[in-house]
Every structure is written in structure tokens, then in C-alpha cells.
Amino acid sequence: MNSKHFTSLLDLSSEEFRCIIHRAIELKNNRDPDYQPLKGQVLAMIFEKSSTRTRISFEAGMTHFGGNALFLSPRDTQLGRGEPLHDSAKVISSMVDCIMLRTDKHETVTTFAQHSSVPVINGLTDQEHPCQLLADMQTYFEFRGDIKGKTVTWIGDGNNMCHSYIHAAMLLDFNLNIACPVGYQPLIEYVLPAGDRVRFFDTALAAAKNTDLCVTDVWASMGQEEEQKHREIAFKDFQINAEIMKAAHDDALFMHCLPAHRGEEVTAEVIDGPQSVIFAEAENRLHAQKALLEFLLCKK
């Protein structure tokens, strides 16, 4: 039970985070079909939440590396019938080489990691989305270089993405401005360890002033659809639009983990504009996760 897990960005050191970013860029720019370090290995992918980018990127990544990926939903396993998590973790990990979970409760991932004999990857929980941050940071490094000392602005829901941005700020040493509606701030247990790297603002415009990267997410995430109307009211002043991007540095980038709702959290002018790097960001899920799989499964 000594496997290296990736349940959170904080499972990495700053040096390891940077190594994965640079390796992802290398893998992206030098695709070698003969390089198959995971030949014969199997990744179990457990999805309690549906996904486009997570499933395709992990499945394609395993194929590129010579391995295979199994798609498992609760309907297809005993997890949906109430089998204890630690039993499932022991059984599944005895048959595969790595497990990725995209689930609701963060405790599901940490419990799996505790009882798994192979590496466990957090593909998303309600509290954290570390794989997306690997891709986001790779994208920033590609377009603007190292993010150390820069300022990033998070506008919108203080959700799992915001929590992982706080962790990224701690590891990569950048400043994080946050503007969220009252009642939607990130959890205090994520904010306190970050110290003065995180600053809160009452308005999106103030948060975006002189920033290097503006980021947002949908106002109502998966599973919050019934809150949509209520959230539209709460978040109406937290949209990234041309005025917000104008307050940022001239070379500031815009990112969004997708899917996006044009006209809600971001205007079409911004997401389809010259500062947006959303499609490179989406593609980088593949390269960043290949680098992560290599790091977890091939590390000597």
C-alpha cells in the first residue's frame, strides 16, 4: 500500500508539479507512437458523474502509451449496490494498475487511496479538480512561461476548481484574487493554508485589475441544475466580459474548464476572443494526464 496517489494537487511537491507540466509539454510536442511505457497496463475509470474531456483524455492517453482503460459506472459495478468502498478498492486494485475516480464525495477518492494497492487519481470531486489544474497550468506555461509571481483571478463560484486554484497558487507561488458572490466563497479550510497568496474582492472588476489570467466556471455545476435560476440572480455581477478583461493586463489570458455557458459566466466576445485559450486548455487534459500517468506508474 505504498503507491503514490493523486487525490489532490497537494499530493505533489512544487518540483513534481513543475516536472509534470514540462513533461506534458514535451509529450505534446514530440509524439512518439513507439513510446509505450504502459504497454499491458490497465486503468480502471470509475465515473459517478458523466464526462467528456476526462473520459476521452484518460482513455486516449492510455491507448497512446500502449495500455488500456476500462469505463466503469456505478450501474456496471457493485458500487451502485452499496458495496463498501474499501472492499471495492481492494478488489479493483488487485486487478488493474491504476484507478481514476470522477465522483461526488471527496472522501470516496481518499478512501479508495487508503485501501488501494495501486495509484488512485482524482478525476474530479465536489471539492477538488486537480487534473484540470495540471492542464490549466500547462497551458499558461506554454503561452506565457512560468506562472511564479504572476496574478490569477478567479471569478464566480468558490467551487472545486477554485479550491484547486488555491492549491496551485501555494505550489507554484502565484497570487490568487477571488471574487465570489456572498454565500459562494471557497471553504475556509482551503483558504487558510494559502495565507496571503489569496485575496478576496467584492467585485469582479476589482479582482481582475492588473491580473495575468482570468478564470471562471459555470454558475451551476453538475448536480446543481435545480439551483440554476437562483444562481443566475446571485452570480449576475460575476460575469467575465470585455470590461473585466480590459481591467486585466493587455496580455492576460482567459481560461474555462468547459463546458461553458456563453452569456452567463462569460460573454461570447471573451470566450471566442483573442485572449481565450480554452481549446488548448481542453486539449492539454490529454497531455497533462499522460505525464501524470507516466509519473505515477513509471517512476523508479
PDB file of N, CA, C and O in Angstrom, residues 53-123:
ATOM      1  N   ARG A  53     -14.352  15.461 -21.459  1.00  0.00           N
ATOM      2  CA  ARG A  53     -12.898  15.638 -21.504  1.00  0.00           C
ATOM      3  C   ARG A  53     -12.163  14.613 -20.633  1.00  0.00           C
ATOM      4  O   ARG A  53     -11.131  14.084 -21.032  1.00  0.00           O
ATOM      5  N   THR A  54     -12.696  14.331 -19.453  1.00  0.00           N
ATOM      6  CA  THR A  54     -11.985  13.410 -18.556  1.00  0.00           C
ATOM      7  C   THR A  54     -11.913  12.016 -19.156  1.00  0.00           C
ATOM      8  O   THR A  54     -10.851  11.387 -19.190  1.00  0.00           O
ATOM      9  N   ARG A  55     -13.038  11.516 -19.649  1.00  0.00           N
ATOM     10  CA  ARG A  55     -13.025  10.159 -20.190  1.00  0.00           C
ATOM     11  C   ARG A  55     -12.157  10.058 -21.437  1.00  0.00           C
ATOM     12  O   ARG A  55     -11.322   9.165 -21.562  1.00  0.00           O
ATOM     13  N   ILE A  56     -12.367  10.980 -22.375  1.00  0.00           N
ATOM     14  CA  ILE A  56     -11.625  10.882 -23.640  1.00  0.00           C
ATOM     15  C   ILE A  56     -10.126  11.031 -23.409  1.00  0.00           C
ATOM     16  O   ILE A  56      -9.314  10.290 -23.977  1.00  0.00           O
ATOM     17  N   SER A  57      -9.736  11.974 -22.565  1.00  0.00           N
ATOM     18  CA  SER A  57      -8.302  12.217 -22.372  1.00  0.00           C
ATOM     19  C   SER A  57      -7.617  11.045 -21.683  1.00  0.00           C
ATOM     20  O   SER A  57      -6.519  10.640 -22.084  1.00  0.00           O
ATOM     21  N   PHE A  58      -8.237  10.482 -20.651  1.00  0.00           N
ATOM     22  CA  PHE A  58      -7.610   9.341 -19.983  1.00  0.00           C
ATOM     23  C   PHE A  58      -7.585   8.116 -20.907  1.00  0.00           C
ATOM     24  O   PHE A  58      -6.590   7.385 -20.967  1.00  0.00           O
ATOM     25  N   GLU A  59      -8.692   7.879 -21.611  1.00  0.00           N
ATOM     26  CA  GLU A  59      -8.758   6.701 -22.466  1.00  0.00           C
ATOM     27  C   GLU A  59      -7.768   6.813 -23.617  1.00  0.00           C
ATOM     28  O   GLU A  59      -7.039   5.855 -23.926  1.00  0.00           O
ATOM     29  N   ALA A  60      -7.716   7.993 -24.246  1.00  0.00           N
ATOM     30  CA  ALA A  60      -6.766   8.200 -25.348  1.00  0.00           C
ATOM     31  C   ALA A  60      -5.335   8.134 -24.840  1.00  0.00           C
ATOM     32  O   ALA A  60      -4.452   7.566 -25.502  1.00  0.00           O
ATOM     33  N   GLY A  61      -5.098   8.701 -23.669  1.00  0.00           N
ATOM     34  CA  GLY A  61      -3.749   8.688 -23.108  1.00  0.00           C
ATOM     35  C   GLY A  61      -3.251   7.280 -22.856  1.00  0.00           C
ATOM     36  O   GLY A  61      -2.098   6.949 -23.163  1.00  0.00           O
ATOM     37  N   MET A  62      -4.108   6.442 -22.284  1.00  0.00           N
ATOM     38  CA  MET A  62      -3.704   5.055 -22.054  1.00  0.00           C
ATOM     39  C   MET A  62      -3.439   4.332 -23.373  1.00  0.00           C
ATOM     40  O   MET A  62      -2.487   3.549 -23.487  1.00  0.00           O
ATOM     41  N   THR A  63      -4.259   4.596 -24.384  1.00  0.00           N
ATOM     42  CA  THR A  63      -4.040   3.972 -25.697  1.00  0.00           C
ATOM     43  C   THR A  63      -2.716   4.413 -26.295  1.00  0.00           C
ATOM     44  O   THR A  63      -1.948   3.598 -26.820  1.00  0.00           O
ATOM     45  N   HIS A  64      -2.424   5.719 -26.229  1.00  0.00           N
ATOM     46  CA  HIS A  64      -1.144   6.222 -26.759  1.00  0.00           C
ATOM     47  C   HIS A  64       0.032   5.537 -26.088  1.00  0.00           C
ATOM     48  O   HIS A  64       1.056   5.279 -26.719  1.00  0.00           O
ATOM     49  N   PHE A  65      -0.102   5.265 -24.809  1.00  0.00           N
ATOM     50  CA  PHE A  65       1.006   4.679 -24.047  1.00  0.00           C
ATOM     51  C   PHE A  65       1.004   3.147 -24.088  1.00  0.00           C
ATOM     52  O   PHE A  65       1.755   2.495 -23.373  1.00  0.00           O
ATOM     53  N   GLY A  66       0.128   2.550 -24.913  1.00  0.00           N
ATOM     54  CA  GLY A  66       0.141   1.103 -25.076  1.00  0.00           C
ATOM     55  C   GLY A  66      -0.703   0.343 -24.087  1.00  0.00           C
ATOM     56  O   GLY A  66      -0.712  -0.894 -24.092  1.00  0.00           O
ATOM     57  N   GLY A  67      -1.405   1.052 -23.210  1.00  0.00           N
ATOM     58  CA  GLY A  67      -2.239   0.398 -22.212  1.00  0.00           C
ATOM     59  C   GLY A  67      -3.712   0.410 -22.590  1.00  0.00           C
ATOM     60  O   GLY A  67      -4.084   0.746 -23.719  1.00  0.00           O
ATOM     61  N   ASN A  68      -4.538   0.049 -21.644  1.00  0.00           N
ATOM     62  CA  ASN A  68      -5.985   0.026 -21.865  1.00  0.00           C
ATOM     63  C   ASN A  68      -6.697   0.716 -20.714  1.00  0.00           C
ATOM     64  O   ASN A  68      -6.174   0.785 -19.594  1.00  0.00           O
ATOM     65  N   ALA A  69      -7.911   1.210 -20.995  1.00  0.00           N
ATOM     66  CA  ALA A  69      -8.722   1.862 -19.971  1.00  0.00           C
ATOM     67  C   ALA A  69     -10.099   1.205 -19.921  1.00  0.00           C
ATOM     68  O   ALA A  69     -10.692   0.922 -20.966  1.00  0.00           O
ATOM     69  N   LEU A  70     -10.583   0.954 -18.709  1.00  0.00           N
ATOM     70  CA  LEU A  70     -11.910   0.368 -18.507  1.00  0.00           C
ATOM     71  C   LEU A  70     -12.851   1.445 -17.993  1.00  0.00           C
ATOM     72  O   LEU A  70     -12.556   2.108 -17.002  1.00  0.00           O
ATOM     73  N   PHE A  71     -13.998   1.605 -18.659  1.00  0.00           N
ATOM     74  CA  PHE A  71     -15.013   2.552 -18.191  1.00  0.00           C
ATOM     75  C   PHE A  71     -15.973   1.822 -17.265  1.00  0.00           C
ATOM     76  O   PHE A  71     -16.575   0.809 -17.645  1.00  0.00           O
ATOM     77  N   LEU A  72     -16.126   2.311 -16.034  1.00  0.00           N
ATOM     78  CA  LEU A  72     -16.989   1.674 -15.044  1.00  0.00           C
ATOM     79  C   LEU A  72     -17.923   2.724 -14.443  1.00  0.00           C
ATOM     80  O   LEU A  72     -17.466   3.710 -13.857  1.00  0.00           O
ATOM     81  N   SER A  73     -19.206   2.518 -14.569  1.00  0.00           N
ATOM     82  CA  SER A  73     -20.181   3.376 -13.898  1.00  0.00           C
ATOM     83  C   SER A  73     -20.750   2.610 -12.710  1.00  0.00           C
ATOM     84  O   SER A  73     -20.638   1.374 -12.651  1.00  0.00           O
ATOM     85  N   PRO A  74     -21.369   3.282 -11.744  1.00  0.00           N
ATOM     86  CA  PRO A  74     -21.974   2.569 -10.620  1.00  0.00           C
ATOM     87  C   PRO A  74     -22.966   1.497 -11.081  1.00  0.00           C
ATOM     88  O   PRO A  74     -23.130   0.466 -10.430  1.00  0.00           O
ATOM     89  N   ARG A  75     -23.599   1.739 -12.228  1.00  0.00           N
ATOM     90  CA  ARG A  75     -24.564   0.771 -12.749  1.00  0.00           C
ATOM     91  C   ARG A  75     -23.894  -0.522 -13.189  1.00  0.00           C
ATOM     92  O   ARG A  75     -24.510  -1.585 -13.212  1.00  0.00           O
ATOM     93  N   ASP A  76     -22.583  -0.396 -13.540  1.00  0.00           N
ATOM     94  CA  ASP A  76     -21.859  -1.552 -14.051  1.00  0.00           C
ATOM     95  C   ASP A  76     -21.078  -2.290 -12.967  1.00  0.00           C
ATOM     96  O   ASP A  76     -20.428  -3.292 -13.252  1.00  0.00           O
ATOM     97  N   THR A  77     -21.072  -1.772 -11.749  1.00  0.00           N
ATOM     98  CA  THR A  77     -20.261  -2.376 -10.686  1.00  0.00           C
ATOM     99  C   THR A  77     -21.102  -2.550  -9.423  1.00  0.00           C
ATOM    100  O   THR A  77     -22.241  -2.073  -9.332  1.00  0.00           O
ATOM    101  N   GLN A  78     -20.484  -3.184  -8.436  1.00  0.00           N
ATOM    102  CA  GLN A  78     -21.166  -3.364  -7.155  1.00  0.00           C
ATOM    103  C   GLN A  78     -21.190  -2.070  -6.343  1.00  0.00           C
ATOM    104  O   GLN A  78     -21.874  -1.994  -5.314  1.00  0.00           O
ATOM    105  N   LEU A  79     -20.466  -1.033  -6.798  1.00  0.00           N
ATOM    106  CA  LEU A  79     -20.507   0.248  -6.082  1.00  0.00           C
ATOM    107  C   LEU A  79     -21.917   0.805  -6.042  1.00  0.00           C
ATOM    108  O   LEU A  79     -22.347   1.399  -5.057  1.00  0.00           O
ATOM    109  N   GLY A  80     -22.641   0.582  -7.137  1.00  0.00           N
ATOM    110  CA  GLY A  80     -24.013   1.078  -7.201  1.00  0.00           C
ATOM    111  C   GLY A  80     -24.976   0.290  -6.335  1.00  0.00           C
ATOM    112  O   GLY A  80     -26.117   0.696  -6.121  1.00  0.00           O
ATOM    113  N   ARG A  81     -24.524  -0.848  -5.795  1.00  0.00           N
ATOM    114  CA  ARG A  81     -25.367  -1.675  -4.935  1.00  0.00           C
ATOM    115  C   ARG A  81     -24.919  -1.617  -3.482  1.00  0.00           C
ATOM    116  O   ARG A  81     -25.327  -2.420  -2.665  1.00  0.00           O
ATOM    117  N   GLY A  82     -24.054  -0.654  -3.194  1.00  0.00           N
ATOM    118  CA  GLY A  82     -23.700  -0.400  -1.807  1.00  0.00           C
ATOM    119  C   GLY A  82     -22.526  -1.187  -1.277  1.00  0.00           C
ATOM    120  O   GLY A  82     -22.331  -1.275  -0.060  1.00  0.00           O
ATOM    121  N   GLU A  83     -21.692  -1.771  -2.157  1.00  0.00           N
ATOM    122  CA  GLU A  83     -20.512  -2.460  -1.651  1.00  0.00           C
ATOM    123  C   GLU A  83     -19.614  -1.445  -0.941  1.00  0.00           C
ATOM    124  O   GLU A  83     -19.390  -0.344  -1.456  1.00  0.00           O
ATOM    125  N   PRO A  84     -19.089  -1.787   0.241  1.00  0.00           N
ATOM    126  CA  PRO A  84     -18.218  -0.840   0.954  1.00  0.00           C
ATOM    127  C   PRO A  84     -17.060  -0.389   0.068  1.00  0.00           C
ATOM    128  O   PRO A  84     -16.462  -1.191  -0.658  1.00  0.00           O
ATOM    129  N   LEU A  85     -16.700   0.877   0.176  1.00  0.00           N
ATOM    130  CA  LEU A  85     -15.655   1.425  -0.679  1.00  0.00           C
ATOM    131  C   LEU A  85     -14.328   0.707  -0.486  1.00  0.00           C
ATOM    132  O   LEU A  85     -13.596   0.462  -1.451  1.00  0.00           O
ATOM    133  N   HIS A  86     -14.020   0.390   0.776  1.00  0.00           N
ATOM    134  CA  HIS A  86     -12.711  -0.229   0.990  1.00  0.00           C
ATOM    135  C   HIS A  86     -12.650  -1.622   0.375  1.00  0.00           C
ATOM    136  O   HIS A  86     -11.584  -2.062  -0.076  1.00  0.00           O
ATOM    137  N   ASP A  87     -13.801  -2.335   0.329  1.00  0.00           N
ATOM    138  CA  ASP A  87     -13.815  -3.642  -0.340  1.00  0.00           C
ATOM    139  C   ASP A  87     -13.614  -3.464  -1.840  1.00  0.00           C
ATOM    140  O   ASP A  87     -12.828  -4.196  -2.472  1.00  0.00           O
ATOM    141  N   SER A  88     -14.327  -2.513  -2.412  1.00  0.00           N
ATOM    142  CA  SER A  88     -14.186  -2.268  -3.850  1.00  0.00           C
ATOM    143  C   SER A  88     -12.764  -1.861  -4.194  1.00  0.00           C
ATOM    144  O   SER A  88     -12.199  -2.307  -5.207  1.00  0.00           O
ATOM    145  N   ALA A  89     -12.170  -1.015  -3.371  1.00  0.00           N
ATOM    146  CA  ALA A  89     -10.806  -0.540  -3.632  1.00  0.00           C
ATOM    147  C   ALA A  89      -9.826  -1.711  -3.628  1.00  0.00           C
ATOM    148  O   ALA A  89      -8.942  -1.808  -4.498  1.00  0.00           O
ATOM    149  N   LYS A  90      -9.982  -2.605  -2.660  1.00  0.00           N
ATOM    150  CA  LYS A  90      -9.067  -3.757  -2.583  1.00  0.00           C
ATOM    151  C   LYS A  90      -9.237  -4.676  -3.788  1.00  0.00           C
ATOM    152  O   LYS A  90      -8.250  -5.153  -4.366  1.00  0.00           O
ATOM    153  N   VAL A  91     -10.479  -4.942  -4.159  1.00  0.00           N
ATOM    154  CA  VAL A  91     -10.732  -5.871  -5.270  1.00  0.00           C
ATOM    155  C   VAL A  91     -10.276  -5.270  -6.601  1.00  0.00           C
ATOM    156  O   VAL A  91      -9.541  -5.906  -7.374  1.00  0.00           O
ATOM    157  N   ILE A  92     -10.722  -4.046  -6.883  1.00  0.00           N
ATOM    158  CA  ILE A  92     -10.393  -3.437  -8.184  1.00  0.00           C
ATOM    159  C   ILE A  92      -8.882  -3.250  -8.323  1.00  0.00           C
ATOM    160  O   ILE A  92      -8.293  -3.541  -9.362  1.00  0.00           O
ATOM    161  N   SER A  93      -8.239  -2.796  -7.243  1.00  0.00           N
ATOM    162  CA  SER A  93      -6.796  -2.544  -7.339  1.00  0.00           C
ATOM    163  C   SER A  93      -5.990  -3.832  -7.468  1.00  0.00           C
ATOM    164  O   SER A  93      -4.826  -3.798  -7.883  1.00  0.00           O
ATOM    165  N   SER A  94      -6.605  -4.964  -7.126  1.00  0.00           N
ATOM    166  CA  SER A  94      -5.886  -6.236  -7.289  1.00  0.00           C
ATOM    167  C   SER A  94      -5.854  -6.684  -8.742  1.00  0.00           C
ATOM    168  O   SER A  94      -5.106  -7.615  -9.089  1.00  0.00           O
ATOM    169  N   MET A  95      -6.659  -6.038  -9.590  1.00  0.00           N
ATOM    170  CA  MET A  95      -6.781  -6.489 -10.979  1.00  0.00           C
ATOM    171  C   MET A  95      -6.265  -5.476 -11.999  1.00  0.00           C
ATOM    172  O   MET A  95      -6.106  -5.819 -13.167  1.00  0.00           O
ATOM    173  N   VAL A  96      -6.075  -4.225 -11.583  1.00  0.00           N
ATOM    174  CA  VAL A  96      -5.638  -3.200 -12.533  1.00  0.00           C
ATOM    175  C   VAL A  96      -4.375  -2.523 -12.005  1.00  0.00           C
ATOM    176  O   VAL A  96      -3.915  -2.807 -10.894  1.00  0.00           O
ATOM    177  N   ASP A  97      -3.852  -1.592 -12.812  1.00  0.00           N
ATOM    178  CA  ASP A  97      -2.590  -0.942 -12.443  1.00  0.00           C
ATOM    179  C   ASP A  97      -2.773   0.478 -11.935  1.00  0.00           C
ATOM    180  O   ASP A  97      -1.843   1.078 -11.388  1.00  0.00           O
ATOM    181  N   CYS A  98      -3.963   1.034 -12.136  1.00  0.00           N
ATOM    182  CA  CYS A  98      -4.238   2.403 -11.680  1.00  0.00           C
ATOM    183  C   CYS A  98      -5.762   2.586 -11.667  1.00  0.00           C
ATOM    184  O   CYS A  98      -6.469   1.931 -12.447  1.00  0.00           O
ATOM    185  N   ILE A  99      -6.240   3.455 -10.787  1.00  0.00           N
ATOM    186  CA  ILE A  99      -7.687   3.712 -10.696  1.00  0.00           C
ATOM    187  C   ILE A  99      -7.912   5.218 -10.761  1.00  0.00           C
ATOM    188  O   ILE A  99      -7.264   5.982 -10.038  1.00  0.00           O
ATOM    189  N   MET A 100      -8.828   5.657 -11.624  1.00  0.00           N
ATOM    190  CA  MET A 100      -9.239   7.054 -11.687  1.00  0.00           C
ATOM    191  C   MET A 100     -10.716   7.124 -11.302  1.00  0.00           C
ATOM    192  O   MET A 100     -11.521   6.344 -11.808  1.00  0.00           O
ATOM    193  N   LEU A 101     -11.050   8.030 -10.408  1.00  0.00           N
ATOM    194  CA  LEU A 101     -12.452   8.197  -9.995  1.00  0.00           C
ATOM    195  C   LEU A 101     -12.921   9.616 -10.283  1.00  0.00           C
ATOM    196  O   LEU A 101     -12.225  10.592  -9.965  1.00  0.00           O
ATOM    197  N   ARG A 102     -14.095   9.732 -10.870  1.00  0.00           N
ATOM    198  CA  ARG A 102     -14.772  11.022 -11.048  1.00  0.00           C
ATOM    199  C   ARG A 102     -16.081  10.892 -10.279  1.00  0.00           C
ATOM    200  O   ARG A 102     -17.002  10.178 -10.707  1.00  0.00           O
ATOM    201  N   THR A 103     -16.139  11.537  -9.121  1.00  0.00           N
ATOM    202  CA  THR A 103     -17.195  11.214  -8.187  1.00  0.00           C
ATOM    203  C   THR A 103     -17.680  12.456  -7.438  1.00  0.00           C
ATOM    204  O   THR A 103     -17.173  13.562  -7.645  1.00  0.00           O
ATOM    205  N   ASP A 104     -18.652  12.258  -6.573  1.00  0.00           N
ATOM    206  CA  ASP A 104     -19.222  13.377  -5.819  1.00  0.00           C
ATOM    207  C   ASP A 104     -18.385  13.687  -4.577  1.00  0.00           C
ATOM    208  O   ASP A 104     -17.765  14.725  -4.473  1.00  0.00           O
ATOM    209  N   LYS A 105     -18.378  12.740  -3.654  1.00  0.00           N
ATOM    210  CA  LYS A 105     -17.723  12.987  -2.370  1.00  0.00           C
ATOM    211  C   LYS A 105     -16.201  12.831  -2.485  1.00  0.00           C
ATOM    212  O   LYS A 105     -15.706  11.830  -2.984  1.00  0.00           O
ATOM    213  N   HIS A 106     -15.492  13.806  -1.951  1.00  0.00           N
ATOM    214  CA  HIS A 106     -14.027  13.723  -1.960  1.00  0.00           C
ATOM    215  C   HIS A 106     -13.561  12.521  -1.142  1.00  0.00           C
ATOM    216  O   HIS A 106     -12.534  11.903  -1.455  1.00  0.00           O
ATOM    217  N   GLU A 107     -14.330  12.170  -0.117  1.00  0.00           N
ATOM    218  CA  GLU A 107     -13.958  11.041   0.749  1.00  0.00           C
ATOM    219  C   GLU A 107     -13.946   9.719  -0.025  1.00  0.00           C
ATOM    220  O   GLU A 107     -13.254   8.773   0.374  1.00  0.00           O
ATOM    221  N   THR A 108     -14.710   9.638  -1.114  1.00  0.00           N
ATOM    222  CA  THR A 108     -14.685   8.418  -1.921  1.00  0.00           C
ATOM    223  C   THR A 108     -13.289   8.190  -2.492  1.00  0.00           C
ATOM    224  O   THR A 108     -12.760   7.075  -2.468  1.00  0.00           O
ATOM    225  N   VAL A 109     -12.678   9.262  -2.985  1.00  0.00           N
ATOM    226  CA  VAL A 109     -11.333   9.156  -3.567  1.00  0.00           C
ATOM    227  C   VAL A 109     -10.299   8.865  -2.484  1.00  0.00           C
ATOM    228  O   VAL A 109      -9.425   8.007  -2.660  1.00  0.00           O
ATOM    229  N   THR A 110     -10.378   9.569  -1.364  1.00  0.00           N
ATOM    230  CA  THR A 110      -9.374   9.354  -0.314  1.00  0.00           C
ATOM    231  C   THR A 110      -9.516   7.961   0.309  1.00  0.00           C
ATOM    232  O   THR A 110      -8.515   7.346   0.681  1.00  0.00           O
ATOM    233  N   THR A 111     -10.751   7.469   0.423  1.00  0.00           N
ATOM    234  CA  THR A 111     -10.944   6.111   0.952  1.00  0.00           C
ATOM    235  C   THR A 111     -10.381   5.076  -0.006  1.00  0.00           C
ATOM    236  O   THR A 111      -9.720   4.114   0.408  1.00  0.00           O
ATOM    237  N   PHE A 112     -10.630   5.265  -1.297  1.00  0.00           N
ATOM    238  CA  PHE A 112     -10.052   4.358  -2.293  1.00  0.00           C
ATOM    239  C   PHE A 112      -8.525   4.364  -2.191  1.00  0.00           C
ATOM    240  O   PHE A 112      -7.884   3.308  -2.222  1.00  0.00           O
ATOM    241  N   ALA A 113      -7.947   5.550  -2.075  1.00  0.00           N
ATOM    242  CA  ALA A 113      -6.487   5.643  -1.999  1.00  0.00           C
ATOM    243  C   ALA A 113      -5.955   4.916  -0.763  1.00  0.00           C
ATOM    244  O   ALA A 113      -4.906   4.275  -0.810  1.00  0.00           O
ATOM    245  N   GLN A 114      -6.691   5.026   0.325  1.00  0.00           N
ATOM    246  CA  GLN A 114      -6.253   4.403   1.581  1.00  0.00           C
ATOM    247  C   GLN A 114      -6.198   2.887   1.463  1.00  0.00           C
ATOM    248  O   GLN A 114      -5.354   2.238   2.091  1.00  0.00           O
ATOM    249  N   HIS A 115      -7.096   2.311   0.665  1.00  0.00           N
ATOM    250  CA  HIS A 115      -7.209   0.847   0.602  1.00  0.00           C
ATOM    251  C   HIS A 115      -6.763   0.257  -0.731  1.00  0.00           C
ATOM    252  O   HIS A 115      -6.847  -0.962  -0.914  1.00  0.00           O
ATOM    253  N   SER A 116      -6.299   1.073  -1.644  1.00  0.00           N
ATOM    254  CA  SER A 116      -5.880   0.584  -2.955  1.00  0.00           C
ATOM    255  C   SER A 116      -4.404   0.189  -2.941  1.00  0.00           C
ATOM    256  O   SER A 116      -3.573   0.871  -2.319  1.00  0.00           O
ATOM    257  N   SER A 117      -4.072  -0.849  -3.665  1.00  0.00           N
ATOM    258  CA  SER A 117      -2.673  -1.263  -3.796  1.00  0.00           C
ATOM    259  C   SER A 117      -2.011  -0.643  -5.025  1.00  0.00           C
ATOM    260  O   SER A 117      -0.836  -0.901  -5.288  1.00  0.00           O
ATOM    261  N   VAL A 118      -2.783   0.155  -5.787  1.00  0.00           N
ATOM    262  CA  VAL A 118      -2.228   0.831  -6.967  1.00  0.00           C
ATOM    263  C   VAL A 118      -2.566   2.317  -6.890  1.00  0.00           C
ATOM    264  O   VAL A 118      -3.436   2.723  -6.100  1.00  0.00           O
ATOM    265  N   PRO A 119      -1.903   3.169  -7.684  1.00  0.00           N
ATOM    266  CA  PRO A 119      -2.172   4.609  -7.618  1.00  0.00           C
ATOM    267  C   PRO A 119      -3.635   4.952  -7.900  1.00  0.00           C
ATOM    268  O   PRO A 119      -4.276   4.352  -8.766  1.00  0.00           O
ATOM    269  N   VAL A 120      -4.159   5.913  -7.155  1.00  0.00           N
ATOM    270  CA  VAL A 120      -5.519   6.409  -7.327  1.00  0.00           C
ATOM    271  C   VAL A 120      -5.455   7.872  -7.760  1.00  0.00           C
ATOM    272  O   VAL A 120      -4.725   8.673  -7.164  1.00  0.00           O
ATOM    273  N   ILE A 121      -6.225   8.219  -8.794  1.00  0.00           N
ATOM    274  CA  ILE A 121      -6.247   9.573  -9.354  1.00  0.00           C
ATOM    275  C   ILE A 121      -7.619  10.191  -9.131  1.00  0.00           C
ATOM    276  O   ILE A 121      -8.648   9.561  -9.396  1.00  0.00           O
ATOM    277  N   ASN A 122      -7.626  11.418  -8.663  1.00  0.00           N
ATOM    278  CA  ASN A 122      -8.862  12.189  -8.519  1.00  0.00           C
ATOM    279  C   ASN A 122      -9.208  12.823  -9.867  1.00  0.00           C
ATOM    280  O   ASN A 122      -8.574  13.792 -10.289  1.00  0.00           O
ATOM    281  N   GLY A 123     -10.213  12.277 -10.552  1.00  0.00           N
ATOM    282  CA  GLY A 123     -10.652  12.837 -11.824  1.00  0.00           C
ATOM    283  C   GLY A 123     -11.654  13.954 -11.660  1.00  0.00           C
ATOM    284  O   GLY A 123     -12.024  14.609 -12.634  1.00  0.00           O
TER     285      GLY A 123
END
